[in-house]
Amino acid sequence: MHSNMDVVCREVGLRDGLQIIDTFFSTDEKINWMRQEAAAGISSIQACSFVPPKLLPQFRDAEQVAAAALEIDGLWVSALVPNLKGAENAAKAKVHEIGFVTSVSESHNMANVRKTTDQSLEEFKRIIELRDSLPEGQRFKLSSGLSTALGCTIEGRVSPKAVMALAEKFVAAGTDELVVADTVGYSGPTEVKNLVSDVVSNFGGEVDVMAHFHDTRGLGLANVFAALEAGCRMFDASLAGLGGCPYAPHATGNVVMEDMIFMLETAGLRTGVDLEKLVAVREIVARNLPNEPLHGMYVKAGPPKGFQQVSKLK
Amino acid sequence: MHSNMDVVCREVGLRDGLQIIDTFFSTDEKINWMRQEAAAGISSIQACSFVPPKLLPQFRDAEQVAAAALEIDGLWVSALVPNLKGAENAAKAKVHEIGFVTSVSESHNMANVRKTTDQSLEEFKRIIELRDSLPEGQRFKLSSGLSTALGCTIEGRVSPKAVMALAEKFVAAGTDELVVADTVGYSGPTEVKNLVSDVVSNFGGEVDVMAHFHDTRGLGLANVFAALEAGCRMFDASLAGLGGCPYAPHATGNVVMEDMIFMLETAGLRTGVDLEKLVAVREIVARNLPNEPLHGMYVKAGPPKGFQQVSKLK
């Protein structure tokens, strides 16, 4: 875990949040957003996706955004890639971490990247080769996202056995990290606790384990807590819950970062984030995406009386 | 626990939800609401508060509402009371359960009912006498609410020791139930799990243990899950999260019942509630309170593909 805090909270708004938004979020403002969040104490960010600009014009400035992110002191910078080509570009950009996502559900993977999971695994192995071809000090960390690990819009329920089997393959291939992802916000905390416990106990000794939830049905934070109970210490979230699902107009997408930080701090876990400063960063998102709903409860209610962040204790 | 289900989900919208709303929700529509919810499978309801009508005109029809609730087949009916006088009226109405609330925080209790906690305990003992004066088959169940058990708007942090000490007194006095209440939505799931675990392990053998959370800072459902993990099986919630805090205009008040039922069912716990029918009841609230925001995520996103409620399995 690349942090001296108790938990790593990775901002994915710039990638998962912006991915479904057509309005181009200007490069300068993306950089502004990252800098302000880093100044608030966010230590890990998924800055962009290295995909063909024709496919997702939002990420046409991936190189510039990655370069700017890497200039921010102490910030761990990751990028998502759909294939080897993307990984090559991300590696050229010298990001610290490359994320490669495969859906546990075959039909979802086919719909998403037009590959069977076995074909995705083969592509992943080529990225492993790319990583291992680099001189030791220059290798990126490679992360395997287990998408639809807790349910799929095409297949419905996804069996934990299928998740474990795919995780096993990625670990055997040489991944550095597994991300258990409830891509479509289907699951509840009991399922999460069971699955993440299995992943942590089977693979936690060899690789890092992250969790990625969506708040589509209101269970995002309950699921984060469940994963925490299962031993996971790395979580994705986005400022203001940016990343709403296009099929559920008013539903938040990612877990709201501000609320998650509040929850973790009430648990006595140091996140390294200053909540007051973090909340102030919402203004950048609001200014650039005036038509997107900004989510979050902590921002409305404010801190409880006498509340002290453990991160701010000496 | 008055149910053959795995968990009891009590609707408190008619009491905690309407309490801060000035618009009078007509008696007929309150009754309609209760009937529709019972038809959806809700088996427990806090129907009203027996308080002086001058203080809270919303509950001026408490007697009628209680009487109508008691006519609904299989519905467990409780009412809140602030003092012995209220308990006498509630007992006359023959509700199944009477709830008496005391704040663990002295200053909150003083602000709320103008009594020290010791004075509240004395009042409670008079209600105990009232209960025990009734013939055995006609005694109401008596519940003790531990308000501000997880934080107070006046005193800030409330120590778990103070909660346990007050709980001990209510158990010694003869209560039938303890309700651990995060009245103002201050706490996170780790604190909840610790406190509820202590309450369940110390008193769970003698009395029922319920949990009551507010979603003020987005942690309502995470807290329900935490209490579940701690062994609690009885939870308060309100349809559409009715009951927003007057100090946090857009913040939901109570935990959203629909989302909670969804969460519990994903955990394989039978709630007895038909989610589709429950969601339909929102229309009654929307019609009668057109200016109140209705909360809830499940209603927006709908059920996950292939989702089957355990309550509906044969």
JSON list of C-alpha atoms in Angstrom, two decimals, chain A residues 119-271:
[
{"chain": "A", "resi": 119, "resn": "GLN", "atom": "CA", "xyz": [-8.69, -13.04, -24.33]},
{"chain": "A", "resi": 120, "resn": "SER", "atom": "CA", "xyz": [-8.55, -10.22, -21.77]},
{"chain": "A", "resi": 121, "resn": "LEU", "atom": "CA", "xyz": [-6.20, -12.33, -19.69]},
{"chain": "A", "resi": 122, "resn": "GLU", "atom": "CA", "xyz": [-3.95, -12.81, -22.71]},
{"chain": "A", "resi": 123, "resn": "GLU", "atom": "CA", "xyz": [-3.93, -9.05, -23.29]},
{"chain": "A", "resi": 124, "resn": "PHE", "atom": "CA", "xyz": [-3.12, -8.59, -19.61]},
{"chain": "A", "resi": 125, "resn": "LYS", "atom": "CA", "xyz": [-0.15, -10.93, -19.92]},
{"chain": "A", "resi": 126, "resn": "ARG", "atom": "CA", "xyz": [1.22, -8.74, -22.70]},
{"chain": "A", "resi": 127, "resn": "ILE", "atom": "CA", "xyz": [1.00, -5.78, -20.32]},
{"chain": "A", "resi": 128, "resn": "ILE", "atom": "CA", "xyz": [2.80, -7.85, -17.69]},
{"chain": "A", "resi": 129, "resn": "GLU", "atom": "CA", "xyz": [5.56, -8.40, -20.27]},
{"chain": "A", "resi": 130, "resn": "LEU", "atom": "CA", "xyz": [5.69, -4.68, -20.94]},
{"chain": "A", "resi": 131, "resn": "ARG", "atom": "CA", "xyz": [6.03, -4.00, -17.19]},
{"chain": "A", "resi": 132, "resn": "ASP", "atom": "CA", "xyz": [8.71, -6.62, -16.75]},
{"chain": "A", "resi": 133, "resn": "SER", "atom": "CA", "xyz": [10.66, -5.35, -19.77]},
{"chain": "A", "resi": 134, "resn": "LEU", "atom": "CA", "xyz": [11.24, -2.05, -17.99]},
{"chain": "A", "resi": 135, "resn": "PRO", "atom": "CA", "xyz": [14.26, -1.51, -15.75]},
{"chain": "A", "resi": 136, "resn": "GLU", "atom": "CA", "xyz": [13.34, -2.40, -12.16]},
{"chain": "A", "resi": 137, "resn": "GLY", "atom": "CA", "xyz": [13.11, 1.12, -10.79]},
{"chain": "A", "resi": 138, "resn": "GLN", "atom": "CA", "xyz": [10.92, 2.25, -13.66]},
{"chain": "A", "resi": 139, "resn": "ARG", "atom": "CA", "xyz": [8.21, -0.41, -13.58]},
{"chain": "A", "resi": 140, "resn": "PHE", "atom": "CA", "xyz": [4.64, 0.68, -13.11]},
{"chain": "A", "resi": 141, "resn": "LYS", "atom": "CA", "xyz": [2.42, -1.06, -10.61]},
{"chain": "A", "resi": 142, "resn": "LEU", "atom": "CA", "xyz": [-0.13, -3.15, -12.46]},
{"chain": "A", "resi": 143, "resn": "SER", "atom": "CA", "xyz": [-3.67, -3.48, -11.17]},
{"chain": "A", "resi": 144, "resn": "SER", "atom": "CA", "xyz": [-6.39, -5.93, -12.24]},
{"chain": "A", "resi": 145, "resn": "GLY", "atom": "CA", "xyz": [-9.94, -4.73, -11.94]},
{"chain": "A", "resi": 146, "resn": "LEU", "atom": "CA", "xyz": [-12.53, -7.45, -11.41]},
{"chain": "A", "resi": 147, "resn": "SER", "atom": "CA", "xyz": [-15.50, -5.69, -12.92]},
{"chain": "A", "resi": 148, "resn": "THR", "atom": "CA", "xyz": [-19.09, -6.88, -12.29]},
{"chain": "A", "resi": 149, "resn": "ALA", "atom": "CA", "xyz": [-17.67, -8.92, -9.37]},
{"chain": "A", "resi": 150, "resn": "LEU", "atom": "CA", "xyz": [-20.91, -8.36, -7.50]},
{"chain": "A", "resi": 151, "resn": "GLY", "atom": "CA", "xyz": [-23.47, -8.42, -10.26]},
{"chain": "A", "resi": 152, "resn": "CYS", "atom": "CA", "xyz": [-23.92, -7.68, -13.94]},
{"chain": "A", "resi": 153, "resn": "THR", "atom": "CA", "xyz": [-26.56, -5.78, -15.90]},
{"chain": "A", "resi": 154, "resn": "ILE", "atom": "CA", "xyz": [-26.55, -8.54, -18.53]},
{"chain": "A", "resi": 155, "resn": "GLU", "atom": "CA", "xyz": [-26.10, -11.74, -16.54]},
{"chain": "A", "resi": 156, "resn": "GLY", "atom": "CA", "xyz": [-27.55, -10.65, -13.20]},
{"chain": "A", "resi": 157, "resn": "ARG", "atom": "CA", "xyz": [-25.94, -12.50, -10.32]},
{"chain": "A", "resi": 158, "resn": "VAL", "atom": "CA", "xyz": [-22.22, -13.28, -10.64]},
{"chain": "A", "resi": 159, "resn": "SER", "atom": "CA", "xyz": [-20.94, -16.20, -8.61]},
{"chain": "A", "resi": 160, "resn": "PRO", "atom": "CA", "xyz": [-18.18, -15.57, -6.07]},
{"chain": "A", "resi": 161, "resn": "LYS", "atom": "CA", "xyz": [-16.52, -18.72, -7.41]},
{"chain": "A", "resi": 162, "resn": "ALA", "atom": "CA", "xyz": [-16.16, -17.10, -10.83]},
{"chain": "A", "resi": 163, "resn": "VAL", "atom": "CA", "xyz": [-14.65, -14.02, -9.20]},
{"chain": "A", "resi": 164, "resn": "MET", "atom": "CA", "xyz": [-12.14, -16.09, -7.25]},
{"chain": "A", "resi": 165, "resn": "ALA", "atom": "CA", "xyz": [-11.22, -18.13, -10.32]},
{"chain": "A", "resi": 166, "resn": "LEU", "atom": "CA", "xyz": [-10.52, -15.01, -12.38]},
{"chain": "A", "resi": 167, "resn": "ALA", "atom": "CA", "xyz": [-8.64, -13.38, -9.50]},
{"chain": "A", "resi": 168, "resn": "GLU", "atom": "CA", "xyz": [-6.49, -16.50, -9.24]},
{"chain": "A", "resi": 169, "resn": "LYS", "atom": "CA", "xyz": [-5.58, -16.20, -12.93]},
{"chain": "A", "resi": 170, "resn": "PHE", "atom": "CA", "xyz": [-4.55, -12.55, -12.61]},
{"chain": "A", "resi": 171, "resn": "VAL", "atom": "CA", "xyz": [-2.48, -13.26, -9.53]},
{"chain": "A", "resi": 172, "resn": "ALA", "atom": "CA", "xyz": [-0.81, -16.21, -11.25]},
{"chain": "A", "resi": 173, "resn": "ALA", "atom": "CA", "xyz": [-0.08, -13.98, -14.26]},
{"chain": "A", "resi": 174, "resn": "GLY", "atom": "CA", "xyz": [1.71, -11.52, -11.99]},
{"chain": "A", "resi": 175, "resn": "THR", "atom": "CA", "xyz": [-0.67, -8.71, -11.11]},
{"chain": "A", "resi": 176, "resn": "ASP", "atom": "CA", "xyz": [0.28, -6.36, -8.29]},
{"chain": "A", "resi": 177, "resn": "GLU", "atom": "CA", "xyz": [-3.25, -5.54, -7.21]},
{"chain": "A", "resi": 178, "resn": "LEU", "atom": "CA", "xyz": [-6.82, -6.82, -7.39]},
{"chain": "A", "resi": 179, "resn": "VAL", "atom": "CA", "xyz": [-9.76, -4.41, -7.43]},
{"chain": "A", "resi": 180, "resn": "VAL", "atom": "CA", "xyz": [-13.08, -5.92, -6.40]},
{"chain": "A", "resi": 181, "resn": "ALA", "atom": "CA", "xyz": [-15.60, -3.80, -8.27]},
{"chain": "A", "resi": 182, "resn": "ASP", "atom": "CA", "xyz": [-19.35, -3.59, -7.91]},
{"chain": "A", "resi": 183, "resn": "THR", "atom": "CA", "xyz": [-19.44, -1.84, -11.26]},
{"chain": "A", "resi": 184, "resn": "VAL", "atom": "CA", "xyz": [-23.20, -1.37, -11.43]},
{"chain": "A", "resi": 185, "resn": "GLY", "atom": "CA", "xyz": [-24.10, -0.94, -7.76]},
{"chain": "A", "resi": 186, "resn": "TYR", "atom": "CA", "xyz": [-25.91, -4.24, -7.36]},
{"chain": "A", "resi": 187, "resn": "SER", "atom": "CA", "xyz": [-24.61, -5.59, -4.08]},
{"chain": "A", "resi": 188, "resn": "GLY", "atom": "CA", "xyz": [-25.18, -5.18, -0.39]},
{"chain": "A", "resi": 189, "resn": "PRO", "atom": "CA", "xyz": [-22.67, -5.23, 2.44]},
{"chain": "A", "resi": 190, "resn": "THR", "atom": "CA", "xyz": [-23.12, -8.85, 3.47]},
{"chain": "A", "resi": 191, "resn": "GLU", "atom": "CA", "xyz": [-22.20, -10.09, -0.01]},
{"chain": "A", "resi": 192, "resn": "VAL", "atom": "CA", "xyz": [-19.33, -7.61, -0.11]},
{"chain": "A", "resi": 193, "resn": "LYS", "atom": "CA", "xyz": [-17.96, -8.72, 3.23]},
{"chain": "A", "resi": 194, "resn": "ASN", "atom": "CA", "xyz": [-18.04, -12.37, 2.19]},
{"chain": "A", "resi": 195, "resn": "LEU", "atom": "CA", "xyz": [-16.41, -11.80, -1.18]},
{"chain": "A", "resi": 196, "resn": "VAL", "atom": "CA", "xyz": [-13.77, -9.31, -0.07]},
{"chain": "A", "resi": 197, "resn": "SER", "atom": "CA", "xyz": [-12.90, -11.54, 2.90]},
{"chain": "A", "resi": 198, "resn": "ASP", "atom": "CA", "xyz": [-12.26, -14.39, 0.48]},
{"chain": "A", "resi": 199, "resn": "VAL", "atom": "CA", "xyz": [-10.15, -12.20, -1.80]},
{"chain": "A", "resi": 200, "resn": "VAL", "atom": "CA", "xyz": [-8.14, -10.78, 1.11]},
{"chain": "A", "resi": 201, "resn": "SER", "atom": "CA", "xyz": [-7.54, -14.15, 2.75]},
{"chain": "A", "resi": 202, "resn": "ASN", "atom": "CA", "xyz": [-6.62, -15.89, -0.51]},
{"chain": "A", "resi": 203, "resn": "PHE", "atom": "CA", "xyz": [-4.58, -13.20, -2.22]},
{"chain": "A", "resi": 204, "resn": "GLY", "atom": "CA", "xyz": [-3.97, -10.43, 0.34]},
{"chain": "A", "resi": 205, "resn": "GLY", "atom": "CA", "xyz": [-0.56, -11.85, 1.19]},
{"chain": "A", "resi": 206, "resn": "GLU", "atom": "CA", "xyz": [0.62, -11.60, -2.41]},
{"chain": "A", "resi": 207, "resn": "VAL", "atom": "CA", "xyz": [-1.09, -8.52, -3.84]},
{"chain": "A", "resi": 208, "resn": "ASP", "atom": "CA", "xyz": [-2.84, -5.33, -2.75]},
{"chain": "A", "resi": 209, "resn": "VAL", "atom": "CA", "xyz": [-6.64, -5.51, -2.56]},
{"chain": "A", "resi": 210, "resn": "MET", "atom": "CA", "xyz": [-8.81, -2.52, -3.40]},
{"chain": "A", "resi": 211, "resn": "ALA", "atom": "CA", "xyz": [-12.57, -2.09, -3.45]},
{"chain": "A", "resi": 212, "resn": "HIS", "atom": "CA", "xyz": [-14.61, -0.03, -5.88]},
{"chain": "A", "resi": 213, "resn": "PHE", "atom": "CA", "xyz": [-18.30, 0.57, -5.24]},
{"chain": "A", "resi": 214, "resn": "HIS", "atom": "CA", "xyz": [-21.11, 2.51, -6.79]},
{"chain": "A", "resi": 215, "resn": "ASP", "atom": "CA", "xyz": [-23.87, 4.08, -4.77]},
{"chain": "A", "resi": 216, "resn": "THR", "atom": "CA", "xyz": [-26.57, 3.28, -7.31]},
{"chain": "A", "resi": 217, "resn": "ARG", "atom": "CA", "xyz": [-28.90, 1.80, -4.73]},
{"chain": "A", "resi": 218, "resn": "GLY", "atom": "CA", "xyz": [-27.70, 3.71, -1.68]},
{"chain": "A", "resi": 219, "resn": "LEU", "atom": "CA", "xyz": [-25.40, 1.02, -0.33]},
{"chain": "A", "resi": 220, "resn": "GLY", "atom": "CA", "xyz": [-22.05, 2.46, -1.38]},
{"chain": "A", "resi": 221, "resn": "LEU", "atom": "CA", "xyz": [-20.85, 3.44, 2.08]},
{"chain": "A", "resi": 222, "resn": "ALA", "atom": "CA", "xyz": [-22.29, 0.36, 3.75]},
{"chain": "A", "resi": 223, "resn": "ASN", "atom": "CA", "xyz": [-20.28, -1.63, 1.21]},
{"chain": "A", "resi": 224, "resn": "VAL", "atom": "CA", "xyz": [-17.11, 0.34, 1.96]},
{"chain": "A", "resi": 225, "resn": "PHE", "atom": "CA", "xyz": [-17.60, -0.42, 5.65]},
{"chain": "A", "resi": 226, "resn": "ALA", "atom": "CA", "xyz": [-18.19, -4.09, 4.85]},
{"chain": "A", "resi": 227, "resn": "ALA", "atom": "CA", "xyz": [-14.97, -4.22, 2.81]},
{"chain": "A", "resi": 228, "resn": "LEU", "atom": "CA", "xyz": [-13.16, -2.50, 5.65]},
{"chain": "A", "resi": 229, "resn": "GLU", "atom": "CA", "xyz": [-14.45, -5.17, 8.02]},
{"chain": "A", "resi": 230, "resn": "ALA", "atom": "CA", "xyz": [-13.13, -7.73, 5.56]},
{"chain": "A", "resi": 231, "resn": "GLY", "atom": "CA", "xyz": [-9.64, -6.28, 5.83]},
{"chain": "A", "resi": 232, "resn": "CYS", "atom": "CA", "xyz": [-9.55, -4.07, 2.73]},
{"chain": "A", "resi": 233, "resn": "ARG", "atom": "CA", "xyz": [-7.76, -0.73, 3.22]},
{"chain": "A", "resi": 234, "resn": "MET", "atom": "CA", "xyz": [-7.90, 0.82, -0.27]},
{"chain": "A", "resi": 235, "resn": "PHE", "atom": "CA", "xyz": [-11.04, 2.38, -1.67]},
{"chain": "A", "resi": 236, "resn": "ASP", "atom": "CA", "xyz": [-12.18, 4.23, -4.77]},
{"chain": "A", "resi": 237, "resn": "ALA", "atom": "CA", "xyz": [-14.57, 7.16, -4.52]},
{"chain": "A", "resi": 238, "resn": "SER", "atom": "CA", "xyz": [-15.26, 10.40, -6.33]},
{"chain": "A", "resi": 239, "resn": "LEU", "atom": "CA", "xyz": [-15.75, 13.96, -5.23]},
{"chain": "A", "resi": 240, "resn": "ALA", "atom": "CA", "xyz": [-19.47, 14.77, -5.05]},
{"chain": "A", "resi": 241, "resn": "GLY", "atom": "CA", "xyz": [-20.21, 11.21, -6.20]},
{"chain": "A", "resi": 242, "resn": "LEU", "atom": "CA", "xyz": [-19.53, 12.20, -9.77]},
{"chain": "A", "resi": 243, "resn": "GLY", "atom": "CA", "xyz": [-20.19, 9.37, -12.21]},
{"chain": "A", "resi": 244, "resn": "GLY", "atom": "CA", "xyz": [-23.92, 8.81, -12.26]},
{"chain": "A", "resi": 245, "resn": "CYS", "atom": "CA", "xyz": [-25.16, 5.82, -14.17]},
{"chain": "A", "resi": 246, "resn": "PRO", "atom": "CA", "xyz": [-26.80, 6.86, -17.47]},
{"chain": "A", "resi": 247, "resn": "TYR", "atom": "CA", "xyz": [-29.57, 4.33, -16.80]},
{"chain": "A", "resi": 248, "resn": "ALA", "atom": "CA", "xyz": [-30.50, 5.82, -13.44]},
{"chain": "A", "resi": 249, "resn": "PRO", "atom": "CA", "xyz": [-30.71, 9.57, -14.01]},
{"chain": "A", "resi": 250, "resn": "HIS", "atom": "CA", "xyz": [-30.68, 10.77, -10.41]},
{"chain": "A", "resi": 251, "resn": "ALA", "atom": "CA", "xyz": [-28.61, 7.99, -8.93]},
{"chain": "A", "resi": 252, "resn": "THR", "atom": "CA", "xyz": [-25.12, 8.81, -7.79]},
{"chain": "A", "resi": 253, "resn": "GLY", "atom": "CA", "xyz": [-22.41, 6.84, -9.44]},
{"chain": "A", "resi": 254, "resn": "ASN", "atom": "CA", "xyz": [-19.32, 6.45, -7.37]},
{"chain": "A", "resi": 255, "resn": "VAL", "atom": "CA", "xyz": [-19.25, 6.55, -3.62]},
{"chain": "A", "resi": 256, "resn": "VAL", "atom": "CA", "xyz": [-19.12, 10.17, -2.44]},
{"chain": "A", "resi": 257, "resn": "MET", "atom": "CA", "xyz": [-15.52, 10.84, -1.38]},
{"chain": "A", "resi": 258, "resn": "GLU", "atom": "CA", "xyz": [-16.40, 13.44, 1.26]},
{"chain": "A", "resi": 259, "resn": "ASP", "atom": "CA", "xyz": [-18.88, 11.12, 3.00]},
{"chain": "A", "resi": 260, "resn": "MET", "atom": "CA", "xyz": [-16.44, 8.22, 2.82]},
{"chain": "A", "resi": 261, "resn": "ILE", "atom": "CA", "xyz": [-13.64, 10.27, 4.38]},
{"chain": "A", "resi": 262, "resn": "PHE", "atom": "CA", "xyz": [-16.03, 11.32, 7.14]},
{"chain": "A", "resi": 263, "resn": "MET", "atom": "CA", "xyz": [-17.00, 7.69, 7.76]},
{"chain": "A", "resi": 264, "resn": "LEU", "atom": "CA", "xyz": [-13.41, 6.48, 7.87]},
{"chain": "A", "resi": 265, "resn": "GLU", "atom": "CA", "xyz": [-12.36, 9.27, 10.20]},
{"chain": "A", "resi": 266, "resn": "THR", "atom": "CA", "xyz": [-15.24, 8.47, 12.59]},
{"chain": "A", "resi": 267, "resn": "ALA", "atom": "CA", "xyz": [-13.76, 4.98, 12.66]},
{"chain": "A", "resi": 268, "resn": "GLY", "atom": "CA", "xyz": [-10.52, 6.46, 13.94]},
{"chain": "A", "resi": 269, "resn": "LEU", "atom": "CA", "xyz": [-8.74, 5.74, 10.66]},
{"chain": "A", "resi": 270, "resn": "ARG", "atom": "CA", "xyz": [-6.32, 8.32, 9.33]},
{"chain": "A", "resi": 271, "resn": "THR", "atom": "CA", "xyz": [-7.12, 9.18, 5.73]}
]
